[in-house]
């Protein structure tokens, strides 16, 4: 088995001792700052290996999460995490499990029991390497907000979405909302007759021009970038598609992907990615069929581009009903009259709570559509999100003639 190691000097020899029968292709030991650890992860990405072993004491928790997420999104290699002193309920471990890292070894801290710590590392590596890769191995480390036992569920207050608050725009009774800050623009100023539902041109064979898809969120960590990449990757299999990231804080993350790179953009298979709003003007000189814009939480900073997009996808997490309701209220207070597709990352039970919070009549009146997203390892692989149905309104359609009705 081909193995890579990133660890602190304290654990290097213990890990080596257990890997004598395996081929170590990559080995780094030290204590790293954020940029240094990112460089080590980038180096590991460029090496073909079966397992990457990472000791989390070599850097801080936030850097560990960002670095391993970058690795998991680009490589299918298994990741084994050594997390001394950690226990179930640890938020960092829960984040790693959510990113598809299911092998966690948590020995005692060395200063507490050095002999026991070494033994657990050896035993843990043996078990992890020999057992099947499966989420059940890490279920105890995952923190769920929407799938507790009935007794635990009673302690968690799940807010109702009061959609009566946002119906006023359809009846002419406008209400002011102040929970998210003011949107100074009225969306009526941006509405384009060519894309309103009452005057939409039928799509036959292909769109004329470029179709823009806006993916946005009310709060961070709802899977916005993941969903945008998933949709863009799916479209790129048949259409000339580009992905644009508006939150530049994560642009280095996407630049780590195995890709064909230029000075401003790069490619993953057939998909072109622009990692920053500064390159947005360059798209005007390209003949794209679809542009997927990852607005993240920055959609308010780009209202004209956001409002004029042809399709709007709002990502949410199972426990953020309040944030989503406030965001929708804010939109409707500003004369929003377009469909919104809400992609919720949740378990079956959590997704059911969302759909039951809104009646069929309310969904129809407010043009709300709910879709279930699942935790996946890689946005460039087909997942459970029904993308064809989700974006069906903007896909080319063949117009059927009278004589083709019965074919």
GROMACS .gro file of C-alpha atoms in nm:
model
  407
    1UNK     CA    1   0.000   0.000   0.000
    2UNK     CA    2   0.131   0.346  -0.093
    3UNK     CA    3   0.123   0.579   0.206
    4UNK     CA    4   0.182   0.947   0.282
    5UNK     CA    5   0.248   1.105   0.623
    6UNK     CA    6   0.207   1.461   0.754
    7UNK     CA    7   0.269   1.480   1.126
    8UNK     CA    8   0.450   1.646   1.414
    9UNK     CA    9   0.797   1.514   1.505
   10UNK     CA   10   0.648   1.365   1.825
   11UNK     CA   11   0.454   1.099   1.634
   12UNK     CA   12   0.669   1.034   1.327
   13UNK     CA   13   0.862   0.734   1.458
   14UNK     CA   14   0.553   0.564   1.601
   15UNK     CA   15   0.376   0.595   1.266
   16UNK     CA   16   0.682   0.468   1.078
   17UNK     CA   17   0.707   0.163   1.304
   18UNK     CA   18   0.358   0.052   1.203
   19UNK     CA   19   0.414   0.106   0.830
   20UNK     CA   20   0.719  -0.114   0.776
   21UNK     CA   21   0.524  -0.339   0.539
   22UNK     CA   22   0.396  -0.046   0.333
   23UNK     CA   23   0.563   0.190   0.085
   24UNK     CA   24   0.598   0.544   0.224
   25UNK     CA   25   0.598   0.779  -0.077
   26UNK     CA   26   0.550   1.108   0.106
   27UNK     CA   27   0.673   1.208   0.452
   28UNK     CA   28   0.666   1.547   0.624
   29UNK     CA   29   0.721   1.614   0.994
   30UNK     CA   30   0.703   1.953   1.164
   31UNK     CA   31   0.484   2.219   1.318
   32UNK     CA   32   0.323   2.428   1.044
   33UNK     CA   33   0.162   2.766   1.000
   34UNK     CA   34  -0.147   2.782   0.778
   35UNK     CA   35   0.041   2.860   0.454
   36UNK     CA   36   0.305   2.596   0.526
   37UNK     CA   37   0.048   2.323   0.589
   38UNK     CA   38  -0.138   2.422   0.273
   39UNK     CA   39   0.188   2.380   0.081
   40UNK     CA   40   0.233   2.030   0.225
   41UNK     CA   41  -0.123   1.935   0.127
   42UNK     CA   42  -0.063   2.066  -0.225
   43UNK     CA   43   0.250   1.852  -0.249
   44UNK     CA   44   0.056   1.547  -0.128
   45UNK     CA   45  -0.212   1.607  -0.390
   46UNK     CA   46   0.047   1.569  -0.665
   47UNK     CA   47   0.154   1.223  -0.546
   48UNK     CA   48  -0.047   0.910  -0.620
   49UNK     CA   49  -0.105   0.723  -0.294
   50UNK     CA   50  -0.366   0.500  -0.132
   51UNK     CA   51  -0.363   0.645   0.220
   52UNK     CA   52  -0.266   0.981   0.369
   53UNK     CA   53  -0.202   0.980   0.746
   54UNK     CA   54  -0.228   1.320   0.916
   55UNK     CA   55  -0.150   1.403   1.278
   56UNK     CA   56  -0.360   1.707   1.372
   57UNK     CA   57  -0.109   1.828   1.634
   58UNK     CA   58   0.114   1.956   1.352
   59UNK     CA   59  -0.103   2.267   1.304
   60UNK     CA   60  -0.421   2.436   1.430
   61UNK     CA   61  -0.773   2.297   1.390
   62UNK     CA   62  -0.895   2.548   1.133
   63UNK     CA   63  -0.595   2.482   0.910
   64UNK     CA   64  -0.646   2.105   0.943
   65UNK     CA   65  -1.009   2.132   0.831
   66UNK     CA   66  -0.931   2.357   0.533
   67UNK     CA   67  -0.631   2.154   0.424
   68UNK     CA   68  -0.794   1.812   0.444
   69UNK     CA   69  -1.108   1.942   0.275
   70UNK     CA   70  -0.890   2.056  -0.013
   71UNK     CA   71  -0.726   1.715  -0.028
   72UNK     CA   72  -1.057   1.525  -0.017
   73UNK     CA   73  -1.209   1.733  -0.293
   74UNK     CA   74  -0.923   1.652  -0.531
   75UNK     CA   75  -0.813   1.301  -0.439
   76UNK     CA   76  -0.996   0.976  -0.371
   77UNK     CA   77  -0.720   0.849  -0.140
   78UNK     CA   78  -0.822   0.749   0.209
   79UNK     CA   79  -0.731   0.986   0.493
   80UNK     CA   80  -0.648   0.857   0.842
   81UNK     CA   81  -0.643   1.125   1.112
   82UNK     CA   82  -0.449   1.090   1.437
   83UNK     CA   83  -0.620   1.316   1.692
   84UNK     CA   84  -0.459   1.281   2.036
   85UNK     CA   85  -0.681   1.367   2.329
   86UNK     CA   86  -0.996   1.421   2.121
   87UNK     CA   87  -1.331   1.264   2.208
   88UNK     CA   88  -1.674   1.232   2.038
   89UNK     CA   89  -1.848   1.569   2.034
   90UNK     CA   90  -1.537   1.751   1.912
   91UNK     CA   91  -1.651   2.000   1.647
   92UNK     CA   92  -1.332   1.971   1.440
   93UNK     CA   93  -1.364   1.594   1.416
   94UNK     CA   94  -1.730   1.632   1.318
   95UNK     CA   95  -1.632   1.865   1.033
   96UNK     CA   96  -1.375   1.615   0.908
   97UNK     CA   97  -1.631   1.334   0.910
   98UNK     CA   98  -1.869   1.557   0.712
   99UNK     CA   99  -1.593   1.590   0.451
  100UNK     CA  100  -1.564   1.213   0.412
  101UNK     CA  101  -1.282   1.138   0.658
  102UNK     CA  102  -1.401   0.832   0.847
  103UNK     CA  103  -1.079   0.698   1.004
  104UNK     CA  104  -1.001   0.879   1.330
  105UNK     CA  105  -0.751   0.754   1.588
  106UNK     CA  106  -0.770   0.936   1.922
  107UNK     CA  107  -0.497   0.814   2.160
  108UNK     CA  108  -0.437   0.975   2.502
  109UNK     CA  109  -0.212   1.281   2.503
  110UNK     CA  110   0.154   1.175   2.540
  111UNK     CA  111   0.211   1.371   2.860
  112UNK     CA  112  -0.079   1.182   3.020
  113UNK     CA  113   0.025   0.829   2.924
  114UNK     CA  114   0.303   0.799   2.668
  115UNK     CA  115   0.299   0.416   2.655
  116UNK     CA  116  -0.079   0.395   2.614
  117UNK     CA  117  -0.067   0.666   2.347
  118UNK     CA  118   0.188   0.473   2.139
  119UNK     CA  119  -0.008   0.148   2.175
  120UNK     CA  120  -0.334   0.309   2.060
  121UNK     CA  121  -0.169   0.468   1.757
  122UNK     CA  122  -0.025   0.131   1.648
  123UNK     CA  123  -0.351  -0.054   1.712
  124UNK     CA  124  -0.558   0.222   1.552
  125UNK     CA  125  -0.347   0.224   1.236
  126UNK     CA  126  -0.372  -0.154   1.210
  127UNK     CA  127  -0.750  -0.145   1.241
  128UNK     CA  128  -0.799   0.152   1.008
  129UNK     CA  129  -0.585   0.011   0.728
  130UNK     CA  130  -0.749  -0.332   0.747
  131UNK     CA  131  -1.113  -0.228   0.786
  132UNK     CA  132  -1.346  -0.121   0.505
  133UNK     CA  133  -1.383   0.251   0.438
  134UNK     CA  134  -1.729   0.333   0.569
  135UNK     CA  135  -1.902   0.620   0.750
  136UNK     CA  136  -2.013   0.378   1.020
  137UNK     CA  137  -1.653   0.378   1.142
  138UNK     CA  138  -1.688   0.744   1.238
  139UNK     CA  139  -2.057   0.775   1.326
  140UNK     CA  140  -1.979   0.849   1.691
  141UNK     CA  141  -1.769   1.150   1.589
  142UNK     CA  142  -2.039   1.318   1.381
  143UNK     CA  143  -2.249   1.591   1.545
  144UNK     CA  144  -2.603   1.602   1.403
  145UNK     CA  145  -2.850   1.885   1.452
  146UNK     CA  146  -3.149   1.714   1.293
  147UNK     CA  147  -3.127   1.343   1.366
  148UNK     CA  148  -3.115   1.305   1.745
  149UNK     CA  149  -3.314   1.062   1.954
  150UNK     CA  150  -3.665   1.180   2.050
  151UNK     CA  151  -3.545   1.275   2.399
  152UNK     CA  152  -3.260   1.483   2.259
  153UNK     CA  153  -3.486   1.632   1.994
  154UNK     CA  154  -3.711   1.778   2.263
  155UNK     CA  155  -3.418   1.986   2.385
  156UNK     CA  156  -3.357   2.134   2.039
  157UNK     CA  157  -3.595   2.410   1.940
  158UNK     CA  158  -3.660   2.388   1.568
  159UNK     CA  159  -3.793   2.724   1.448
  160UNK     CA  160  -4.094   2.742   1.222
  161UNK     CA  161  -4.070   2.937   0.900
  162UNK     CA  162  -4.346   3.194   0.926
  163UNK     CA  163  -4.419   3.240   0.558
  164UNK     CA  164  -4.712   3.467   0.639
  165UNK     CA  165  -4.448   3.733   0.699
  166UNK     CA  166  -4.342   3.729   0.335
  167UNK     CA  167  -4.673   3.703   0.153
  168UNK     CA  168  -4.732   4.077   0.168
  169UNK     CA  169  -4.543   4.145  -0.152
  170UNK     CA  170  -4.804   3.950  -0.350
  171UNK     CA  171  -5.094   4.134  -0.190
  172UNK     CA  172  -4.930   4.475  -0.200
  173UNK     CA  173  -4.886   4.498   0.178
  174UNK     CA  174  -4.513   4.555   0.212
  175UNK     CA  175  -4.341   4.500   0.546
  176UNK     CA  176  -3.998   4.621   0.646
  177UNK     CA  177  -3.735   4.373   0.765
  178UNK     CA  178  -3.421   4.478   0.947
  179UNK     CA  179  -3.266   4.148   1.050
  180UNK     CA  180  -3.008   4.127   0.768
  181UNK     CA  181  -2.940   4.492   0.692
  182UNK     CA  182  -3.109   4.697   0.424
  183UNK     CA  183  -3.110   4.615   0.056
  184UNK     CA  184  -3.116   4.961  -0.093
  185UNK     CA  185  -3.236   4.842  -0.433
  186UNK     CA  186  -3.585   4.743  -0.536
  187UNK     CA  187  -3.572   4.427  -0.749
  188UNK     CA  188  -3.837   4.574  -0.978
  189UNK     CA  189  -3.556   4.796  -1.107
  190UNK     CA  190  -3.365   4.490  -1.224
  191UNK     CA  191  -3.645   4.272  -1.360
  192UNK     CA  192  -3.595   4.188  -1.725
  193UNK     CA  193  -3.905   4.101  -1.927
  194UNK     CA  194  -3.708   3.833  -2.108
  195UNK     CA  195  -3.666   3.623  -1.794
  196UNK     CA  196  -3.990   3.678  -1.602
  197UNK     CA  197  -4.214   3.374  -1.579
  198UNK     CA  198  -4.504   3.557  -1.744
  199UNK     CA  199  -4.307   3.643  -2.057
  200UNK     CA  200  -4.047   3.369  -2.094
  201UNK     CA  201  -3.931   3.274  -2.442
  202UNK     CA  202  -3.959   2.900  -2.503
  203UNK     CA  203  -3.622   2.733  -2.528
  204UNK     CA  204  -3.591   2.528  -2.844
  205UNK     CA  205  -3.277   2.319  -2.910
  206UNK     CA  206  -3.047   2.569  -2.733
  207UNK     CA  207  -3.043   2.904  -2.557
  208UNK     CA  208  -2.948   3.212  -2.754
  209UNK     CA  209  -2.673   3.379  -2.552
  210UNK     CA  210  -2.542   3.288  -2.209
  211UNK     CA  211  -2.755   3.153  -1.923
  212UNK     CA  212  -2.656   3.264  -1.572
  213UNK     CA  213  -2.724   3.051  -1.264
  214UNK     CA  214  -2.692   3.223  -0.925
  215UNK     CA  215  -2.607   3.006  -0.623
  216UNK     CA  216  -2.619   3.191  -0.291
  217UNK     CA  217  -2.665   3.147   0.083
  218UNK     CA  218  -2.767   3.337   0.393
  219UNK     CA  219  -2.490   3.209   0.616
  220UNK     CA  220  -2.160   3.029   0.567
  221UNK     CA  221  -2.106   2.652   0.561
  222UNK     CA  222  -2.430   2.560   0.384
  223UNK     CA  223  -2.259   2.387   0.090
  224UNK     CA  224  -2.297   2.681  -0.149
  225UNK     CA  225  -1.966   2.636  -0.333
  226UNK     CA  226  -2.007   2.258  -0.335
  227UNK     CA  227  -2.353   2.282  -0.493
  228UNK     CA  228  -2.237   2.541  -0.748
  229UNK     CA  229  -1.944   2.322  -0.851
  230UNK     CA  230  -2.172   2.018  -0.868
  231UNK     CA  231  -2.410   2.193  -1.107
  232UNK     CA  232  -2.132   2.347  -1.315
  233UNK     CA  233  -1.954   2.014  -1.349
  234UNK     CA  234  -2.277   1.844  -1.459
  235UNK     CA  235  -2.348   2.111  -1.720
  236UNK     CA  236  -1.991   2.104  -1.852
  237UNK     CA  237  -2.040   1.745  -1.970
  238UNK     CA  238  -2.266   1.872  -2.252
  239UNK     CA  239  -2.237   2.252  -2.262
  240UNK     CA  240  -1.966   2.518  -2.262
  241UNK     CA  241  -1.976   2.607  -1.894
  242UNK     CA  242  -1.779   2.834  -1.663
  243UNK     CA  243  -1.782   2.857  -1.282
  244UNK     CA  244  -1.716   3.195  -1.118
  245UNK     CA  245  -1.639   3.230  -0.750
  246UNK     CA  246  -1.734   3.563  -0.590
  247UNK     CA  247  -1.601   3.494  -0.238
  248UNK     CA  248  -1.229   3.520  -0.300
  249UNK     CA  249  -1.137   3.396   0.048
  250UNK     CA  250  -1.156   3.041  -0.086
  251UNK     CA  251  -0.999   3.098  -0.428
  252UNK     CA  252  -0.669   2.930  -0.330
  253UNK     CA  253  -0.871   2.625  -0.233
  254UNK     CA  254  -1.001   2.577  -0.585
  255UNK     CA  255  -0.665   2.657  -0.740
  256UNK     CA  256  -0.531   2.342  -0.575
  257UNK     CA  257  -0.739   2.119  -0.803
  258UNK     CA  258  -0.556   1.910  -1.063
  259UNK     CA  259  -0.613   2.129  -1.362
  260UNK     CA  260  -0.496   2.301  -1.678
  261UNK     CA  261  -0.409   2.649  -1.554
  262UNK     CA  262  -0.367   2.992  -1.707
  263UNK     CA  263  -0.275   3.312  -1.527
  264UNK     CA  264  -0.635   3.386  -1.431
  265UNK     CA  265  -0.842   3.070  -1.481
  266UNK     CA  266  -0.802   2.695  -1.479
  267UNK     CA  267  -0.983   2.385  -1.602
  268UNK     CA  268  -1.101   2.062  -1.444
  269UNK     CA  269  -1.199   1.826  -1.724
  270UNK     CA  270  -1.438   2.032  -1.942
  271UNK     CA  271  -1.520   2.292  -1.675
  272UNK     CA  272  -1.344   2.629  -1.666
  273UNK     CA  273  -1.314   2.795  -1.324
  274UNK     CA  274  -1.254   3.162  -1.250
  275UNK     CA  275  -1.145   3.191  -0.884
  276UNK     CA  276  -1.245   3.552  -0.821
  277UNK     CA  277  -1.473   3.836  -0.918
  278UNK     CA  278  -1.182   4.035  -1.060
  279UNK     CA  279  -1.183   3.810  -1.368
  280UNK     CA  280  -1.557   3.841  -1.427
  281UNK     CA  281  -1.518   4.091  -1.713
  282UNK     CA  282  -1.310   3.839  -1.907
  283UNK     CA  283  -1.619   3.625  -1.950
  284UNK     CA  284  -1.758   3.884  -2.189
  285UNK     CA  285  -1.497   3.774  -2.442
  286UNK     CA  286  -1.583   3.405  -2.422
  287UNK     CA  287  -1.868   3.216  -2.587
  288UNK     CA  288  -2.021   3.041  -2.285
  289UNK     CA  289  -2.355   2.863  -2.285
  290UNK     CA  290  -2.382   2.856  -1.903
  291UNK     CA  291  -2.223   3.065  -1.630
  292UNK     CA  292  -2.263   2.931  -1.275
  293UNK     CA  293  -2.196   3.215  -1.029
  294UNK     CA  294  -2.106   3.116  -0.674
  295UNK     CA  295  -2.218   3.429  -0.485
  296UNK     CA  296  -2.191   3.270  -0.141
  297UNK     CA  297  -2.297   3.522   0.121
  298UNK     CA  298  -2.176   3.814  -0.096
  299UNK     CA  299  -2.480   3.832  -0.324
  300UNK     CA  300  -2.584   4.169  -0.177
  301UNK     CA  301  -2.257   4.316  -0.306
  302UNK     CA  302  -2.343   4.221  -0.664
  303UNK     CA  303  -2.716   4.290  -0.690
  304UNK     CA  304  -2.736   4.363  -1.065
  305UNK     CA  305  -2.559   4.037  -1.158
  306UNK     CA  306  -2.757   3.848  -0.895
  307UNK     CA  307  -3.098   3.982  -0.994
  308UNK     CA  308  -3.046   3.933  -1.368
  309UNK     CA  309  -2.947   3.568  -1.336
  310UNK     CA  310  -3.191   3.326  -1.497
  311UNK     CA  311  -3.208   3.077  -1.209
  312UNK     CA  312  -3.160   3.132  -0.835
  313UNK     CA  313  -3.051   2.851  -0.602
  314UNK     CA  314  -3.040   2.912  -0.227
  315UNK     CA  315  -2.838   2.662  -0.022
  316UNK     CA  316  -2.928   2.590   0.339
  317UNK     CA  317  -2.833   2.358   0.620
  318UNK     CA  318  -3.086   2.157   0.813
  319UNK     CA  319  -3.069   2.368   1.129
  320UNK     CA  320  -3.071   2.721   0.979
  321UNK     CA  321  -3.443   2.771   0.918
  322UNK     CA  322  -3.441   3.112   1.088
  323UNK     CA  323  -3.159   3.244   0.868
  324UNK     CA  324  -3.331   3.120   0.552
  325UNK     CA  325  -3.668   3.266   0.652
  326UNK     CA  326  -3.507   3.603   0.727
  327UNK     CA  327  -3.326   3.604   0.393
  328UNK     CA  328  -3.644   3.521   0.200
  329UNK     CA  329  -3.837   3.785   0.393
  330UNK     CA  330  -3.575   4.040   0.297
  331UNK     CA  331  -3.598   3.944  -0.070
  332UNK     CA  332  -3.977   3.960  -0.083
  333UNK     CA  333  -3.980   4.294   0.099
  334UNK     CA  334  -3.785   4.428  -0.199
  335UNK     CA  335  -4.039   4.304  -0.458
  336UNK     CA  336  -3.877   3.971  -0.538
  337UNK     CA  337  -4.113   3.780  -0.771
  338UNK     CA  338  -3.889   3.507  -0.912
  339UNK     CA  339  -3.871   3.134  -0.827
  340UNK     CA  340  -3.621   3.031  -0.560
  341UNK     CA  341  -3.483   2.677  -0.548
  342UNK     CA  342  -3.378   2.586  -0.193
  343UNK     CA  343  -3.117   2.309  -0.173
  344UNK     CA  344  -3.108   2.174   0.184
  345UNK     CA  345  -2.823   1.959   0.315
  346UNK     CA  346  -3.002   1.734   0.562
  347UNK     CA  347  -3.097   1.382   0.655
  348UNK     CA  348  -3.432   1.248   0.538
  349UNK     CA  349  -3.585   1.348   0.873
  350UNK     CA  350  -3.438   1.696   0.858
  351UNK     CA  351  -3.552   1.753   0.500
  352UNK     CA  352  -3.903   1.643   0.591
  353UNK     CA  353  -3.918   1.912   0.859
  354UNK     CA  354  -3.838   2.175   0.596
  355UNK     CA  355  -4.098   2.058   0.347
  356UNK     CA  356  -4.366   2.023   0.615
  357UNK     CA  357  -4.304   2.381   0.729
  358UNK     CA  358  -4.451   2.509   0.400
  359UNK     CA  359  -4.789   2.415   0.258
  360UNK     CA  360  -4.836   2.335  -0.110
  361UNK     CA  361  -5.029   2.656  -0.155
  362UNK     CA  362  -4.749   2.859  -0.001
  363UNK     CA  363  -4.492   2.691  -0.222
  364UNK     CA  364  -4.698   2.773  -0.529
  365UNK     CA  365  -4.771   3.132  -0.427
  366UNK     CA  366  -4.411   3.209  -0.335
  367UNK     CA  367  -4.257   2.998  -0.615
  368UNK     CA  368  -4.046   2.799  -0.370
  369UNK     CA  369  -3.895   2.463  -0.464
  370UNK     CA  370  -3.715   2.234  -0.218
  371UNK     CA  371  -3.437   1.989  -0.306
  372UNK     CA  372  -3.241   1.754  -0.083
  373UNK     CA  373  -2.863   1.762  -0.092
  374UNK     CA  374  -2.660   1.478   0.060
  375UNK     CA  375  -2.312   1.478   0.208
  376UNK     CA  376  -2.082   1.380  -0.079
  377UNK     CA  377  -1.708   1.342  -0.116
  378UNK     CA  378  -1.657   1.508  -0.452
  379UNK     CA  379  -1.865   1.768  -0.643
  380UNK     CA  380  -1.717   1.644  -0.971
  381UNK     CA  381  -1.886   1.307  -0.928
  382UNK     CA  382  -2.256   1.245  -0.977
  383UNK     CA  383  -2.441   1.263  -0.645
  384UNK     CA  384  -2.800   1.234  -0.532
  385UNK     CA  385  -2.897   1.592  -0.616
  386UNK     CA  386  -3.139   1.570  -0.914
  387UNK     CA  387  -2.964   1.839  -1.116
  388UNK     CA  388  -3.161   1.778  -1.437
  389UNK     CA  389  -3.490   1.846  -1.257
  390UNK     CA  390  -3.343   2.131  -1.051
  391UNK     CA  391  -3.229   2.334  -1.352
  392UNK     CA  392  -3.481   2.194  -1.600
  393UNK     CA  393  -3.634   2.538  -1.664
  394UNK     CA  394  -3.314   2.662  -1.830
  395UNK     CA  395  -3.214   2.351  -2.022
  396UNK     CA  396  -3.271   2.335  -2.399
  397UNK     CA  397  -3.592   2.164  -2.505
  398UNK     CA  398  -3.706   2.036  -2.839
  399UNK     CA  399  -4.039   2.175  -2.952
  400UNK     CA  400  -4.265   1.885  -3.046
  401UNK     CA  401  -4.485   1.921  -3.349
  402UNK     CA  402  -4.838   1.787  -3.383
  403UNK     CA  403  -4.728   1.479  -3.575
  404UNK     CA  404  -4.467   1.391  -3.307
  405UNK     CA  405  -4.709   1.377  -3.016
  406UNK     CA  406  -4.760   1.001  -3.038
  407UNK     CA  407  -4.400   0.901  -3.103
   0.00000   0.00000   0.00000
